[in-house]
């Protein structure tokens, strides 16, 4: 285990920590952040995962969302992975929507991505094994949230592991990656042209299955990626057909930024805590 | 008037705006940010000024402090200037603690700084004339807060204009710039070697006068610039001799970062609102 604590900052009574480690799944050095609430009463602590969007690292949510106030208030730990493998030897693309900063939380099968781009396994297996060792008094309960590409990631990871994640939420998520420009580009590159293989990575397909966790989605009406990249029609239609609990809400005048996320994050934390403190 | 709105983002119900304009005081194009609360009840709105620290722009506080939640809660506008003149024709220094990003909120008298580095006049006169035109239902009441170099700026500007600012607060401020390394370097460059001219820009000297606004100062114990750059001894001694209302509080385990500021910003807003809603 190469896990190394490189930063620890007190924040709202708890600790905002940053670690580096060598990832076997990604074949490179990785950085992630985790927030640990003060837990003065030594209670059991659940864990929320946050997945960020295109171009982000683990820093965006840590620095711009103000989530620490809510995590301390609700006494929940928050795990924040990076958005792709990193390092000079890792393949990249000229575009900001493919390669580094754009892992799309899938396991790539195509060259040159197949060696490193296994963000799904990295999060679901490798980080999942590390997180409990870092959270004192971990309750074993987990939920997942994310933004944009990370909203797609939260939905896909949450639904593919529906027994594990008690709730899923997303801000302005990519809901149908197989049907929108960002997803078509990324899935073609990472998964190849056979679109049958895309279905297991598409929230709009996964929602066709039964027994999904409760889902909250918040979308700003002034988001300049909406609806082109973030169209909800097909996802909501499929969810409705299966009678899934999906709260989809639009917020008037809000854009795609962390100003939007910060505004409604309290609602998302409250939603998650309903299912984590059971 | 060259004032131009270049960004407007909804945040916590209000609007986070960014403007550019040509500054006569600084002889360059400048950018500033201002937050306007929703003011649904059309009440009178006071204004808090925030001054940032070394290397910052108007973005750091806007993006990292989470202040918008508090400004909306208290229905107060917040004005965030940049920390120095900007542009390729503006003199700079190799160090990050002099020149651009390090205006120290003084009016420079020495070359090559004297033409542009008039941050005091820029804020106290030029931006002060603009701000009321941007705040609908402005109450006319103002207070000022800041961080590090901006804490120095808030104290100096607040005390030099004690009839205007109802309250002053600072996170980890430079309290005695004439006595610490950052201040000695900047004041020597901007104001020259005659230290008599420094006194009007030094909070520890200004506090010797009578009738100052109430002051709140918060300092983290794990701040790696403390006490070398941020020593409070001389300031507090002088404040006590004049029986000024200075609340100086230390916070165990906190550093110099926005994680620290975000944690205690609610206390600072509450402090200011006591004096702004009178």
Coordinates of C-alpha atoms in Angstrom, one line a residue:
Chain A
X1 CA 0.0 0.0 0.0
X2 CA 1.6 3.3 -1.2
X3 CA -1.1 5.5 0.4
X4 CA 0.5 8.9 1.5
X5 CA -1.2 11.8 3.2
X6 CA 0.0 15.0 1.5
X7 CA -2.4 17.6 2.9
X8 CA -4.7 17.9 6.0
X9 CA -6.6 21.1 6.6
X10 CA -9.1 21.8 9.3
X11 CA -12.5 22.8 7.9
X12 CA -15.7 23.4 9.7
X13 CA -14.4 21.3 12.6
X14 CA -13.4 18.3 10.6
X15 CA -10.4 17.6 8.4
X16 CA -10.1 18.0 4.6
X17 CA -7.4 15.5 3.6
X18 CA -5.6 14.8 0.4
X19 CA -3.8 11.5 -0.4
X20 CA -1.7 10.1 -3.2
X21 CA -1.3 6.4 -4.0
X22 CA -0.3 4.1 -6.8
X23 CA -3.4 2.7 -8.5
X24 CA -3.3 -0.9 -9.8
X25 CA -6.5 -0.3 -11.7
X26 CA -5.2 2.7 -13.5
X27 CA -1.4 1.9 -13.6
X28 CA -0.4 5.4 -12.4
X29 CA -0.1 7.6 -9.4
X30 CA -3.4 9.1 -8.3
X31 CA -4.6 11.8 -5.9
X32 CA -7.9 11.9 -4.1
X33 CA -9.5 14.0 -1.3
X34 CA -11.6 12.9 1.6
X35 CA -13.4 14.9 4.3
X36 CA -13.7 13.5 7.8
X37 CA -16.2 15.2 10.1
X38 CA -15.2 15.9 13.7
X39 CA -17.4 13.0 15.1
X40 CA -17.1 14.4 18.6
X41 CA -19.8 12.0 19.8
X42 CA -18.0 9.0 18.2
X43 CA -21.0 7.9 16.3
X44 CA -21.1 5.7 13.2
X45 CA -20.2 7.7 10.1
X46 CA -21.6 7.0 6.7
X47 CA -19.8 7.9 3.4
X48 CA -20.9 10.0 0.4
X49 CA -19.0 9.7 -2.8
X50 CA -18.7 12.8 -5.0
X51 CA -17.7 12.4 -8.7
X52 CA -16.7 15.6 -10.6
X53 CA -17.2 16.7 -14.2
X54 CA -15.1 17.2 -17.3
X55 CA -11.7 18.9 -16.7
X56 CA -12.0 18.7 -12.9
X57 CA -9.7 17.1 -10.3
X58 CA -10.5 16.3 -6.7
X59 CA -10.0 20.0 -5.9
X60 CA -13.0 21.6 -7.6
X61 CA -15.6 20.2 -5.2
X62 CA -13.3 20.5 -2.2
X63 CA -12.6 24.2 -2.9
X64 CA -15.7 25.6 -4.5
X65 CA -18.9 23.8 -3.2
X66 CA -18.7 24.6 0.5
X67 CA -19.7 21.0 1.2
X68 CA -17.7 20.7 4.4
X69 CA -20.3 22.7 6.3
X70 CA -22.9 20.2 5.4
X71 CA -20.7 17.1 5.9
X72 CA -19.9 18.3 9.4
X73 CA -23.5 19.2 10.1
X74 CA -24.7 15.8 9.1
X75 CA -21.6 14.0 10.4
X76 CA -20.8 12.2 7.1
X77 CA -17.5 11.5 5.4
X78 CA -17.1 12.6 1.7
X79 CA -14.8 10.8 -0.7
X80 CA -13.7 12.8 -3.9
X81 CA -11.8 10.9 -6.6
X82 CA -10.0 12.5 -9.5
X83 CA -11.8 12.3 -12.9
X84 CA -9.2 10.2 -14.9
X85 CA -5.8 8.5 -14.7
X86 CA -2.9 11.0 -14.6
X87 CA 0.8 11.2 -15.5
X88 CA 2.9 11.8 -18.5
X89 CA 2.8 8.2 -19.6
X90 CA -1.0 8.1 -19.6
X91 CA -2.6 8.6 -23.1
X92 CA -4.4 11.8 -23.7
X93 CA -6.4 13.7 -26.3
X94 CA -6.2 17.2 -27.6
X95 CA -9.8 17.8 -26.6
X96 CA -10.8 18.6 -23.0
X97 CA -13.7 16.2 -23.3
X98 CA -11.6 13.0 -23.9
X99 CA -8.5 11.6 -22.1
X100 CA -7.2 13.2 -18.9
X101 CA -9.9 15.0 -16.9
X102 CA -12.5 13.0 -18.9
X103 CA -12.4 9.4 -17.8
X104 CA -16.2 9.1 -17.9
X105 CA -16.1 6.5 -15.1
X106 CA -16.0 3.5 -17.5
X107 CA -13.6 0.7 -18.1
X108 CA -12.1 1.3 -21.5
X109 CA -11.6 -1.6 -23.8
X110 CA -10.0 0.2 -26.8
X111 CA -6.5 1.3 -27.5
X112 CA -4.7 3.5 -26.5
X113 CA -7.0 3.8 -23.5
X114 CA -7.4 0.2 -22.3
X115 CA -4.3 0.1 -20.2
X116 CA -5.1 3.0 -17.9
X117 CA -8.7 4.2 -18.3
X118 CA -10.5 2.0 -15.8
X119 CA -12.1 4.6 -13.6
X120 CA -15.0 2.3 -12.8
X121 CA -12.9 -0.4 -11.3
X122 CA -10.7 2.2 -9.6
X123 CA -13.6 3.7 -7.8
X124 CA -15.8 0.7 -7.2
X125 CA -13.1 -1.7 -6.1
X126 CA -9.7 0.1 -5.4
X127 CA -10.9 3.3 -3.7
X128 CA -13.8 1.4 -2.1
X129 CA -11.2 -0.8 -0.3
X130 CA -9.2 2.3 0.8
X131 CA -12.0 4.5 2.0
X132 CA -13.1 2.4 5.0
X133 CA -9.6 2.4 6.4
X134 CA -9.6 6.2 6.4
X135 CA -13.0 6.8 8.0
X136 CA -13.0 6.1 11.8
X137 CA -16.3 4.5 13.0
X138 CA -17.4 3.9 9.4
X139 CA -21.0 2.8 9.4
X140 CA -20.7 0.8 6.2
X141 CA -23.4 2.9 4.6
X142 CA -22.7 4.6 1.3
X143 CA -24.3 6.9 -1.3
X144 CA -23.1 8.7 -4.3
X145 CA -23.5 12.1 -6.0
X146 CA -21.8 14.0 -8.9
X147 CA -21.9 16.8 -11.4
X148 CA -22.2 16.7 -15.2
X149 CA -19.9 13.8 -16.4
X150 CA -19.7 13.0 -12.7
X151 CA -23.5 12.9 -12.5
X152 CA -23.4 10.3 -15.2
X153 CA -20.7 8.5 -13.2
X154 CA -22.8 8.6 -10.0
X155 CA -25.9 7.3 -11.7
X156 CA -24.0 4.5 -13.5
X157 CA -21.9 3.4 -10.5
X158 CA -24.9 3.8 -8.1
X159 CA -27.2 1.7 -10.3
X160 CA -24.6 -0.9 -11.2
X161 CA -24.1 -1.4 -7.5
X162 CA -27.7 -0.8 -6.3
X163 CA -27.4 -3.0 -3.2
X164 CA -24.5 -0.9 -2.0
X165 CA -25.5 2.7 -2.6
X166 CA -28.5 3.9 -0.5
X167 CA -29.1 7.0 -2.6
X168 CA -27.9 8.7 -5.8
X169 CA -28.0 12.3 -6.8
X170 CA -26.7 14.5 -9.6
X171 CA -26.4 18.1 -10.6
X172 CA -26.8 18.7 -14.4
X173 CA -25.9 15.1 -15.3
X174 CA -25.2 13.5 -18.6
X175 CA -28.2 11.2 -18.6
X176 CA -28.0 9.6 -22.0
X177 CA -24.3 9.4 -23.0
X178 CA -25.0 7.2 -26.0
X179 CA -27.2 9.9 -27.5
X180 CA -25.3 13.2 -26.9
X181 CA -22.0 14.6 -28.4
X182 CA -19.8 14.3 -25.3
X183 CA -20.8 10.7 -24.8
X184 CA -20.7 9.6 -28.4
X185 CA -17.1 10.9 -28.6
X186 CA -16.0 9.3 -25.4
X187 CA -17.7 6.0 -25.7
X188 CA -16.6 5.6 -29.3
X189 CA -13.0 6.1 -28.1
X190 CA -13.1 4.1 -24.9
X191 CA -15.6 1.4 -25.8
X192 CA -15.4 1.1 -29.6
X193 CA -18.1 1.4 -32.2
X194 CA -20.2 -1.5 -31.1
X195 CA -23.0 0.4 -29.3
X196 CA -24.3 -2.8 -27.6
X197 CA -21.3 -2.5 -25.3
X198 CA -22.3 1.0 -24.3
X199 CA -25.5 0.1 -22.6
X200 CA -24.0 -1.0 -19.3
X201 CA -22.5 2.5 -19.0
X202 CA -25.6 4.5 -19.9
X203 CA -27.9 5.6 -17.1
X204 CA -30.9 5.7 -19.4
X205 CA -30.4 2.0 -20.1
X206 CA -29.6 1.0 -16.5
X207 CA -32.7 2.6 -15.2
X208 CA -34.7 0.1 -17.2
X209 CA -33.8 -2.5 -14.5
X210 CA -35.8 -2.9 -11.3
X211 CA -35.0 -2.0 -7.7
X212 CA -32.9 1.1 -8.1
X213 CA -31.9 3.4 -5.2
X214 CA -33.8 6.7 -4.9
X215 CA -32.6 9.4 -7.3
X216 CA -32.5 13.2 -7.1
X217 CA -31.5 15.2 -10.1
X218 CA -31.2 19.0 -10.2
X219 CA -30.8 21.0 -13.5
X220 CA -30.4 24.7 -14.0
X221 CA -32.4 26.3 -16.8
X222 CA -29.6 28.7 -17.9
X223 CA -27.1 25.9 -18.2
X224 CA -25.5 26.4 -21.7
X225 CA -24.9 22.6 -22.0
X226 CA -28.7 22.0 -21.6
X227 CA -30.4 20.3 -23.3
X228 CA -27.9 19.4 -25.9
X229 CA -25.6 17.4 -23.6
X230 CA -27.9 16.9 -20.7
X231 CA -31.3 16.0 -22.1
X232 CA -33.5 14.2 -19.6
X233 CA -36.3 13.0 -21.8
X234 CA -35.2 9.4 -22.5
X235 CA -34.0 8.8 -19.0
X236 CA -37.2 10.1 -17.4
X237 CA -39.4 8.1 -19.8
X238 CA -37.5 4.9 -19.0
X239 CA -37.6 5.6 -15.2
X240 CA -41.3 6.3 -15.3
X241 CA -42.0 3.0 -17.2
X242 CA -40.4 1.2 -14.3
X243 CA -42.0 3.4 -11.6
X244 CA -38.6 4.4 -10.2
X245 CA -38.4 7.1 -7.5
X246 CA -36.7 9.9 -9.5
X247 CA -37.0 13.5 -8.3
X248 CA -36.1 15.6 -11.3
X249 CA -36.1 19.4 -10.6
X250 CA -35.3 22.4 -12.6
X251 CA -33.9 25.6 -11.1
X252 CA -34.8 28.8 -12.8
X253 CA -31.9 31.0 -13.9
X254 CA -29.0 28.7 -12.7
X255 CA -26.1 27.7 -14.9
X256 CA -23.6 24.7 -15.0
X257 CA -21.2 26.1 -12.4
X258 CA -20.2 25.5 -8.8
X259 CA -22.3 28.6 -7.9
X260 CA -25.3 26.5 -8.9
X261 CA -24.0 23.4 -7.1
X262 CA -23.2 25.3 -3.9
X263 CA -26.7 26.8 -3.9
X264 CA -28.6 23.4 -3.9
X265 CA -26.0 21.1 -2.2
X266 CA -27.9 21.4 1.1
X267 CA -31.0 19.8 -0.5
X268 CA -28.8 17.0 -1.9
X269 CA -27.2 16.3 1.5
X270 CA -30.6 16.2 3.2
X271 CA -31.8 13.8 0.5
X272 CA -28.9 11.5 1.0
X273 CA -29.1 11.6 4.8
X274 CA -32.7 10.4 4.7
X275 CA -31.4 7.1 3.4
X276 CA -28.1 6.9 5.1
X277 CA -29.3 7.3 8.7
X278 CA -31.7 4.4 8.7
Chain B
X1 CA -18.0 55.5 -17.7
X2 CA -16.6 52.3 -19.2
X3 CA -18.3 49.9 -16.8
X4 CA -19.1 46.6 -18.5
X5 CA -20.9 43.6 -17.1
X6 CA -19.0 40.5 -18.2
X7 CA -20.5 37.8 -16.0
X8 CA -23.7 37.2 -14.1
X9 CA -24.4 33.9 -12.3
X10 CA -27.3 33.1 -10.1
X11 CA -26.1 32.0 -6.7
X12 CA -28.2 31.3 -3.6
X13 CA -31.1 33.3 -5.1
X14 CA -29.0 36.4 -5.8
X15 CA -26.6 37.3 -8.6
X16 CA -22.8 37.0 -8.6
X17 CA -21.7 39.6 -11.1
X18 CA -18.3 40.5 -12.6
X19 CA -17.5 43.9 -14.2
X20 CA -14.6 45.4 -16.0
X21 CA -13.9 49.2 -16.2
X22 CA -11.1 51.6 -16.9
X23 CA -9.7 52.9 -13.6
X24 CA -8.6 56.6 -13.5
X25 CA -6.9 56.0 -10.2
X26 CA -4.9 53.0 -11.4
X27 CA -4.5 54.0 -15.1
X28 CA -5.5 50.5 -16.3
X29 CA -8.4 48.2 -17.0
X30 CA -9.7 46.5 -13.9
X31 CA -12.1 43.7 -13.0
X32 CA -14.2 43.5 -9.8
X33 CA -17.0 41.2 -8.6
X34 CA -20.1 42.1 -6.7
X35 CA -22.9 40.0 -5.2
X36 CA -26.4 41.3 -5.1
X37 CA -28.9 39.5 -2.9
X38 CA -32.3 38.6 -4.2
X39 CA -34.0 41.4 -2.1
X40 CA -37.4 39.9 -2.7
X41 CA -38.9 42.2 -0.1
X42 CA -37.3 45.3 -1.6
X43 CA -35.7 46.3 1.6
X44 CA -32.8 48.6 2.0
X45 CA -29.5 46.7 1.3
X46 CA -26.2 47.5 3.1
X47 CA -22.8 46.8 1.5
X48 CA -19.9 44.8 2.8
X49 CA -16.5 45.2 1.2
X50 CA -14.1 42.2 1.0
X51 CA -10.4 42.7 0.4
X52 CA -8.3 39.7 -0.6
X53 CA -4.8 38.7 0.2
X54 CA -1.5 38.4 -1.7
X55 CA -1.7 36.7 -5.2
X56 CA -5.5 36.8 -5.2
X57 CA -8.0 38.4 -7.7
X58 CA -11.7 39.1 -7.2
X59 CA -12.3 35.4 -7.9
X60 CA -10.8 33.8 -4.8
X61 CA -13.4 35.0 -2.3
X62 CA -16.2 34.6 -4.9
X63 CA -15.4 31.0 -5.6
X64 CA -13.9 29.6 -2.4
X65 CA -15.6 31.1 0.6
X66 CA -19.2 30.3 0.2
X67 CA -20.1 33.8 1.2
X68 CA -23.1 34.1 -1.1
X69 CA -25.2 31.9 1.3
X70 CA -24.6 34.4 4.1
X71 CA -25.0 37.5 1.9
X72 CA -28.4 36.2 0.8
X73 CA -29.4 35.1 4.3
X74 CA -28.6 38.6 5.6
X75 CA -29.7 40.4 2.5
X76 CA -26.4 42.4 2.1
X77 CA -24.4 43.2 -1.1
X78 CA -20.7 42.3 -1.2
X79 CA -18.1 44.2 -3.2
X80 CA -14.9 42.4 -4.1
X81 CA -12.1 44.4 -5.7
X82 CA -8.9 43.0 -7.2
X83 CA -5.7 43.3 -5.2
X84 CA -3.6 45.5 -7.5
X85 CA -3.6 47.3 -10.8
X86 CA -3.4 44.9 -13.8
X87 CA -2.2 44.8 -17.4
X88 CA 1.1 44.4 -19.3
X89 CA 2.0 48.1 -19.1
X90 CA 1.7 48.0 -15.3
X91 CA 5.1 47.6 -13.4
X92 CA 5.6 44.3 -11.6
X93 CA 8.1 42.5 -9.5
X94 CA 9.5 39.0 -9.7
X95 CA 8.3 38.2 -6.2
X96 CA 4.7 37.3 -5.5
X97 CA 4.6 39.7 -2.5
X98 CA 5.2 42.9 -4.5
X99 CA 3.7 44.4 -7.6
X100 CA 0.7 42.7 -9.3
X101 CA -1.5 40.8 -6.8
X102 CA 0.2 42.7 -4.0
X103 CA -1.0 46.3 -4.0
X104 CA -1.2 46.5 -0.2
X105 CA -4.1 48.9 -0.5
X106 CA -1.8 52.0 -0.3
X107 CA -1.2 54.9 -2.6
X108 CA 2.4 54.5 -3.8
X109 CA 4.7 57.5 -4.0
X110 CA 7.8 55.9 -5.4
X111 CA 8.9 54.9 -8.9
X112 CA 8.1 52.7 -10.8
X113 CA 4.9 52.2 -8.7
X114 CA 3.6 55.8 -8.3
X115 CA 1.7 56.0 -11.6
X116 CA -0.5 52.9 -11.1
X117 CA -0.4 51.6 -7.5
X118 CA -3.1 53.7 -5.9
X119 CA -5.3 50.9 -4.6
X120 CA -6.4 53.1 -1.6
X121 CA -7.9 55.8 -3.8
X122 CA -9.3 53.2 -6.2
X123 CA -11.3 51.5 -3.5
X124 CA -12.2 54.5 -1.3
X125 CA -13.1 56.9 -4.1
X126 CA -13.5 55.3 -7.5
X127 CA -15.2 52.0 -6.6
X128 CA -17.1 53.7 -3.8
X129 CA -18.7 55.9 -6.4
X130 CA -19.5 52.9 -8.6
X131 CA -20.9 50.5 -6.0
X132 CA -24.0 52.4 -5.0
X133 CA -25.1 52.5 -8.7
X134 CA -25.0 48.7 -8.8
X135 CA -26.9 48.0 -5.6
X136 CA -30.6 48.6 -5.9
X137 CA -32.2 50.0 -2.7
X138 CA -28.7 50.7 -1.3
X139 CA -29.1 51.7 2.4
X140 CA -25.9 53.7 2.4
X141 CA -24.4 51.6 5.2
X142 CA -21.1 50.0 4.7
X143 CA -18.6 47.8 6.5
X144 CA -15.3 46.1 5.4
X145 CA -13.6 42.8 5.9
X146 CA -10.5 41.1 4.4
X147 CA -7.9 38.3 4.6
X148 CA -4.2 38.6 5.3
X149 CA -2.9 41.5 3.1
X150 CA -6.6 42.3 2.6
X151 CA -7.1 42.1 6.4
X152 CA -4.5 44.9 6.6
X153 CA -6.4 46.7 3.9
X154 CA -9.7 46.4 5.6
X155 CA -8.3 47.7 8.9
X156 CA -6.5 50.6 7.3
X157 CA -9.3 51.6 5.0
X158 CA -11.9 51.1 7.7
X159 CA -10.0 53.2 10.3
X160 CA -9.0 55.9 7.9
X161 CA -12.7 56.3 7.1
X162 CA -14.1 55.5 10.5
X163 CA -17.2 57.6 10.0
X164 CA -18.1 55.6 6.9
X165 CA -17.5 52.0 7.9
X166 CA -19.8 50.6 10.6
X167 CA -17.6 47.6 11.4
X168 CA -14.3 46.0 10.4
X169 CA -13.2 42.4 10.5
X170 CA -10.2 40.4 9.3
X171 CA -9.0 36.9 8.9
X172 CA -5.3 36.3 9.7
X173 CA -4.5 40.0 8.9
X174 CA -1.1 41.7 8.7
X175 CA -1.5 43.9 11.7
X176 CA 1.9 45.7 11.8
X177 CA 3.1 46.0 8.2
X178 CA 6.0 48.3 9.3
X179 CA 7.4 45.5 11.4
X180 CA 7.1 42.3 9.4
X181 CA 8.9 41.1 6.3
X182 CA 6.0 41.4 3.7
X183 CA 5.3 44.9 4.9
X184 CA 8.9 46.1 5.1
X185 CA 9.4 45.0 1.5
X186 CA 6.2 46.4 0.1
X187 CA 6.3 49.7 2.1
X188 CA 9.9 50.3 1.2
X189 CA 9.1 49.9 -2.5
X190 CA 5.8 51.7 -2.6
X191 CA 6.3 54.4 0.0
X192 CA 10.1 54.8 0.2
X193 CA 12.6 54.5 3.1
X194 CA 11.2 57.3 5.3
X195 CA 9.2 55.3 7.7
X196 CA 7.3 58.3 9.0
X197 CA 5.2 58.1 5.8
X198 CA 4.3 54.5 6.6
X199 CA 2.3 55.3 9.7
X200 CA -0.9 56.3 7.9
X201 CA -0.9 52.8 6.3
X202 CA -0.2 50.8 9.4
X203 CA -3.2 49.5 11.4
X204 CA -1.1 49.4 14.6
X205 CA -0.5 53.1 14.3
X206 CA -4.0 54.0 13.2
X207 CA -5.5 52.2 16.2
X208 CA -3.8 54.8 18.4
X209 CA -6.5 57.3 17.3
X210 CA -9.9 57.6 19.0
X211 CA -13.4 56.5 17.9
X212 CA -12.7 53.5 15.8
X213 CA -15.4 51.1 14.5
X214 CA -15.8 47.8 16.3
X215 CA -13.2 45.2 15.1
X216 CA -13.3 41.4 14.9
X217 CA -10.1 39.5 14.1
X218 CA -9.8 35.7 13.7
X219 CA -6.5 33.9 13.5
X220 CA -5.7 30.2 13.0
X221 CA -3.1 28.6 15.2
X222 CA -1.7 26.4 12.4
X223 CA -1.2 29.3 10.0
X224 CA 2.3 29.0 8.7
X225 CA 2.6 32.8 8.3
X226 CA 1.8 33.2 12.0
X227 CA 3.3 34.9 14.0
X228 CA 6.1 36.0 11.7
X229 CA 4.0 38.0 9.3
X230 CA 0.8 38.3 11.4
X231 CA 1.9 39.1 14.9
X232 CA -0.8 40.8 16.9
X233 CA 1.1 41.9 19.9
X234 CA 1.8 45.6 19.1
X235 CA -1.7 46.1 17.5
X236 CA -3.5 44.7 20.6
X237 CA -1.3 46.7 23.0
X238 CA -2.1 49.9 21.2
X239 CA -5.8 49.1 20.9
X240 CA -6.0 48.3 24.6
X241 CA -4.4 51.6 25.6
X242 CA -7.2 53.4 23.7
X243 CA -9.9 51.1 25.0
X244 CA -11.0 50.1 21.5
X245 CA -13.5 47.3 21.0
X246 CA -11.3 44.6 19.4
X247 CA -12.4 41.0 19.5
X248 CA -9.2 39.0 18.7
X249 CA -9.8 35.2 18.6
X250 CA -7.6 32.3 17.8
X251 CA -8.9 29.1 16.3
X252 CA -7.2 25.9 17.2
X253 CA -5.8 23.9 14.2
X254 CA -6.8 26.2 11.4
X255 CA -4.4 27.4 8.7
X256 CA -4.2 30.4 6.4
X257 CA -6.5 29.0 3.6
X258 CA -10.0 29.6 2.4
X259 CA -11.0 26.4 4.3
X260 CA -10.4 28.5 7.4
X261 CA -12.2 31.5 6.1
X262 CA -15.2 29.5 5.0
X263 CA -15.5 28.0 8.4
X264 CA -15.7 31.2 10.4
X265 CA -17.3 33.5 7.8
X266 CA -20.7 33.1 9.3
X267 CA -19.4 34.6 12.6
X268 CA -18.0 37.6 10.7
X269 CA -21.2 38.2 8.8
X270 CA -23.2 38.1 12.0
X271 CA -20.7 40.6 13.6
X272 CA -21.1 43.0 10.7
X273 CA -24.9 42.7 10.6
X274 CA -25.1 43.8 14.2
X275 CA -23.8 47.2 13.1
X276 CA -25.3 47.4 9.6
X277 CA -28.9 46.9 10.6
X278 CA -29.3 49.7 13.1

